[in-house]
Short mmCIF file of C-alpha atoms in Angstrom, two decimals:
data_model
loop_
_atom_site.label_atom_id
_atom_site.label_comp_id
_atom_site.label_asym_id
_atom_site.label_seq_id
_atom_site.Cartn_x
_atom_site.Cartn_y
_atom_site.Cartn_z
CA MET A 1 281.49 107.94 224.54
CA GLN A 2 281.09 105.44 221.74
CA ALA A 3 283.66 104.28 219.20
CA VAL A 4 284.11 103.23 215.59
CA ILE A 5 287.00 100.94 214.66
CA LEU A 6 287.80 100.72 210.96
CA ALA A 7 288.87 97.24 209.85
CA GLY A 8 287.80 97.10 206.22
CA GLY A 9 290.85 97.97 204.11
CA LEU A 10 292.13 95.88 201.21
CA SER A 11 295.75 95.74 202.53
CA LYS A 12 297.18 95.83 199.01
CA ARG A 13 300.78 96.35 200.15
CA LEU A 14 300.42 93.33 202.45
CA GLY A 15 299.41 91.12 199.57
CA GLY A 16 295.77 91.25 200.65
CA VAL A 17 296.41 89.92 204.17
CA PRO A 18 293.97 91.88 206.37
CA LYS A 19 295.66 94.13 208.89
CA ALA A 20 293.03 93.40 211.54
CA GLY A 21 294.07 89.74 211.68
CA LEU A 22 297.80 90.36 212.11
CA MET A 23 299.17 89.24 215.47
CA ARG A 24 301.24 90.90 218.17
CA ASP A 25 301.93 89.30 221.54
CA GLY A 26 299.34 86.60 220.85
CA GLN A 27 296.48 88.97 220.00
CA THR A 28 295.11 90.18 216.71
CA LEU A 29 295.55 93.88 216.04
CA LEU A 30 291.77 94.21 216.08
CA VAL A 31 291.54 92.80 219.62
CA ARG A 32 294.32 95.15 220.74
CA THR A 33 292.48 98.10 219.19
CA LEU A 34 289.22 97.06 220.83
CA ASP A 35 290.94 96.82 224.21
CA ALA A 36 292.33 100.33 223.66
CA ALA A 37 288.92 101.73 222.75
CA VAL A 38 287.31 100.30 225.89
CA GLN A 39 289.25 102.89 227.93
CA ALA A 40 286.87 105.53 226.58
CA MET A 41 283.65 103.61 227.11
CA THR A 42 280.90 104.35 229.59
CA PRO A 43 278.49 101.63 230.81
CA GLN A 44 275.92 102.08 228.01
CA SER A 45 278.45 102.70 225.23
CA MET A 46 278.97 100.52 222.19
CA ILE A 47 281.79 100.02 219.71
CA ALA A 48 281.11 99.57 216.01
CA VAL A 49 283.69 97.52 214.13
CA VAL A 50 283.45 98.23 210.41
CA GLY A 51 284.68 95.54 208.06
CA PRO A 52 283.73 92.18 206.52
CA VAL A 53 281.43 90.93 209.26
CA GLU A 54 282.24 87.21 209.21
CA LYS A 55 285.97 87.93 209.26
CA VAL A 56 285.59 90.51 212.01
CA VAL A 57 283.94 87.89 214.22
CA GLY A 58 286.96 85.61 213.70
CA TRP A 59 289.48 88.37 214.38
CA LEU A 60 287.71 89.17 217.66
CA ALA A 61 287.79 85.57 218.91
CA GLY A 62 289.00 85.41 222.48
CA SER A 63 288.30 89.06 223.24
CA GLN A 64 286.83 89.75 226.66
CA GLN A 65 285.17 92.92 225.32
CA ARG A 66 282.93 91.47 222.62
CA ASN A 67 279.75 92.33 224.51
CA PHE A 68 280.41 95.99 223.65
CA VAL A 69 280.65 95.31 219.91
CA VAL A 70 278.34 95.66 216.94
CA THR A 71 279.61 94.82 213.47
CA VAL A 72 278.79 96.29 210.08
CA GLN A 73 280.36 96.64 206.64
CA GLU A 74 280.45 99.86 204.66
CA ASP A 75 278.33 99.99 201.52
CA PRO A 76 279.75 99.36 199.02
CA PRO A 77 282.40 97.17 200.69
CA TYR A 78 285.94 98.57 200.77
CA ALA A 79 284.70 102.07 199.92
CA GLY A 80 287.24 103.76 202.18
CA PRO A 81 287.37 105.21 205.69
CA ALA A 82 284.84 108.03 205.13
CA ALA A 83 282.25 105.43 204.11
CA GLY A 84 283.37 103.29 207.04
CA ILE A 85 282.83 106.12 209.52
CA SER A 86 279.36 106.67 208.06
CA ALA A 87 278.47 102.98 208.42
CA GLY A 88 279.79 102.84 211.97
CA LEU A 89 277.87 105.91 213.10
CA ALA A 90 274.69 104.60 211.48
CA VAL A 91 274.78 101.24 213.24
CA LEU A 92 275.57 102.87 216.59
CA GLU A 93 272.60 105.21 216.20
CA GLU A 94 270.38 102.31 215.14
CA ARG A 95 271.36 100.16 218.10
CA SER A 96 271.52 102.74 220.88
CA GLY A 97 270.16 106.07 219.63
CA ASP A 98 270.93 108.66 222.29
CA ALA A 99 270.62 106.16 225.14
CA SER A 100 274.37 106.18 225.75
CA GLY A 101 274.40 109.93 226.41
CA SER A 102 277.46 110.20 224.17
CA ASN A 103 278.66 113.63 223.09
CA HIS A 104 281.80 112.33 221.37
CA VAL A 105 282.89 109.37 219.30
CA LEU A 106 286.33 107.77 219.18
CA ILE A 107 287.53 106.84 215.68
CA LEU A 108 290.43 104.37 215.35
CA ALA A 109 292.11 102.50 212.55
CA CYS A 110 292.60 98.84 213.45
CA ASP A 111 296.35 98.71 212.70
CA MET A 112 298.04 100.94 215.30
CA PRO A 113 300.08 98.73 217.65
CA HIS A 114 300.24 101.51 220.26
CA ALA A 115 296.52 102.29 220.18
CA SER A 116 296.15 102.07 223.96
CA GLU A 117 298.58 104.92 224.60
CA VAL A 118 297.07 106.91 221.71
CA VAL A 119 293.61 106.67 223.28
CA ARG A 120 294.94 107.61 226.71
CA LEU A 121 296.51 110.80 225.33
CA LEU A 122 293.42 111.67 223.28
CA LEU A 123 291.20 111.36 226.35
CA SER A 124 293.55 113.55 228.36
CA ALA A 125 293.55 116.23 225.63
CA LEU A 126 289.75 116.10 225.29
CA ARG A 127 289.32 117.13 228.93
CA ARG A 128 290.80 120.52 227.99
CA CYS A 129 288.35 121.08 225.13
CA ASN A 130 284.90 122.57 224.84
CA GLU A 131 282.02 120.14 224.43
CA ASP A 132 281.63 120.95 220.73
CA GLN A 133 285.30 120.28 219.97
CA GLY A 134 287.29 117.14 219.29
CA VAL A 135 290.94 116.12 219.28
CA MET A 136 293.09 114.51 216.61
CA ALA A 137 296.47 112.85 217.02
CA VAL A 138 299.38 114.65 215.37
CA THR A 139 302.80 112.99 215.11
CA GLY A 140 305.78 114.52 213.35
CA GLY A 141 303.54 117.29 212.08
CA ARG A 142 301.22 114.79 210.39
CA LYS A 143 297.55 114.78 211.34
CA GLN A 144 295.97 111.34 211.91
CA PRO A 145 292.21 111.53 211.29
CA LEU A 146 291.76 107.84 212.16
CA ALA A 147 293.21 108.40 215.62
CA ALA A 148 290.83 110.98 216.97
CA ILE A 149 287.82 111.83 219.12
CA TYR A 150 285.15 113.90 217.39
CA PRO A 151 282.07 115.77 218.65
CA LEU A 152 279.30 113.37 217.73
CA ALA A 153 276.65 115.86 216.60
CA SER A 154 279.05 117.68 214.27
CA LEU A 155 280.40 114.47 212.78
CA ARG A 156 276.89 113.11 212.20
CA ALA A 157 275.94 116.35 210.43
CA ALA A 158 279.06 116.21 208.26
CA VAL A 159 278.35 112.60 207.32
CA ALA A 160 274.71 113.40 206.49
CA ALA A 161 275.79 116.26 204.22
CA ALA A 162 278.38 114.10 202.47
CA ARG A 163 275.86 111.30 202.00
CA ALA A 164 273.29 113.68 200.51
CA ALA A 165 275.93 114.94 198.08
CA HIS A 166 277.06 111.38 197.21
CA ARG A 167 280.55 112.18 198.52
CA LEU A 168 281.30 109.29 200.86
CA GLU A 169 282.58 106.50 198.63
CA ASN A 170 286.40 106.65 198.44
CA ALA A 171 286.27 110.22 199.77
CA SER A 172 288.94 112.09 201.70
CA VAL A 173 288.41 111.91 205.45
CA PHE A 174 289.78 115.43 205.78
CA SER A 175 287.12 116.73 203.39
CA LEU A 176 284.49 114.98 205.52
CA LEU A 177 285.83 116.76 208.61
CA ALA A 178 285.94 120.25 207.11
CA THR A 179 283.13 121.59 209.32
CA VAL A 180 284.09 119.70 212.50
CA LYS A 181 285.95 121.61 215.24
CA ILE A 182 289.13 119.70 216.03
CA ASN A 183 292.15 120.51 218.20
CA ASP A 184 295.57 118.97 217.68
CA CYS A 185 296.83 116.40 220.19
CA VAL A 186 300.58 116.27 219.61
CA MET A 187 302.04 112.85 220.39
CA PRO A 188 305.54 111.36 220.42
CA ALA A 189 306.95 110.39 217.06
CA GLY A 190 305.99 106.89 216.01
CA LEU A 191 303.13 106.48 218.46
CA THR A 192 300.49 106.39 215.73
CA ALA A 193 302.60 104.27 213.38
CA ASP A 194 300.41 101.89 211.42
CA ILE A 195 301.04 98.77 209.39
CA ASP A 196 301.07 99.26 205.63
CA THR A 197 303.85 96.86 204.59
CA TRP A 198 305.52 93.70 205.85
CA GLU A 199 308.54 95.87 206.69
CA ASP A 200 306.30 97.93 208.98
CA ALA A 201 305.00 94.72 210.53
CA ARG A 202 308.48 93.31 211.24
CA ALA A 203 309.59 96.60 212.77
CA GLN A 204 306.66 96.40 215.23
CA GLY A 205 307.06 92.70 216.09
CA ILE A 206 303.92 91.79 214.19
CA VAL A 207 303.37 88.52 212.35
CA ALA A 208 300.68 87.00 210.17
CA GLY A 209 298.00 85.27 212.17
CA PRO A 210 296.75 81.69 211.83
CA PRO A 211 294.57 80.98 208.77
CA ASP A 212 291.34 81.91 210.56
CA ALA A 213 292.83 85.24 211.62
CA LYS A 214 294.24 86.02 208.17
CA GLY A 215 290.81 86.03 206.65
#
C-alpha cells in the first residue's frame, strides 16, 4: 500500500499558520501523520506529501521515515484536497509505477492528532473487504474522506475522469469518489477530530511550532 498525505491547506481560521507545522508532544502534526501512515507501508511503498515543498521539508525535519517520502504541490497551489489527491497519485505513479504492487492507497489529512489509531482501525476494516473496495472513517455519522483507504485502480480512474472534465480544482472530494466502492469504518467519536481553529488546537494539546515549523 502507498499513501498520500495532504498538507497544503491555507489554514484561514488559524490566521494562516499551517496545520502541518503545529506541534504536539514535540513533533509536528505532519511527522505524526507520517508515522501513522507508515503502519500501512510495505517495503517498496512510498508516501506522497502534498503541499508547499520547501515548507514540507522543514515540517518533516527529524522524522525517521523521510526515506519513504516524495513531495509535490498541487497545481494550482492550494486548489483543494481533490487536486491534492490527484497530485499525490501522479507523483507516486511517476516514481514507482506498479513496482510497489499496491492495490490500495491510504489518504490522510495532516491535522488529525489521533491519526495512528485511525490508520490501525482502517487497516483492520480493510481486511474484511473485497479487493476492489475501500474503507472510510465515519465518526458521529459523519464520513471523513481524508481518513480513508481507497482501491487504487478505481481512484486513479476517478481522478483521470475528473481531470479530463476539468473538475479537480476546488472540487468536492465526495464528487470525486462517486464511482469508488467504499465501506464505512465506524470509529469512536472524536477520533478523527482535526484542527481548524486555535480552540481545536488547545483542546488537543497542540501549540504553534517554532518559526521554521510555522512556515
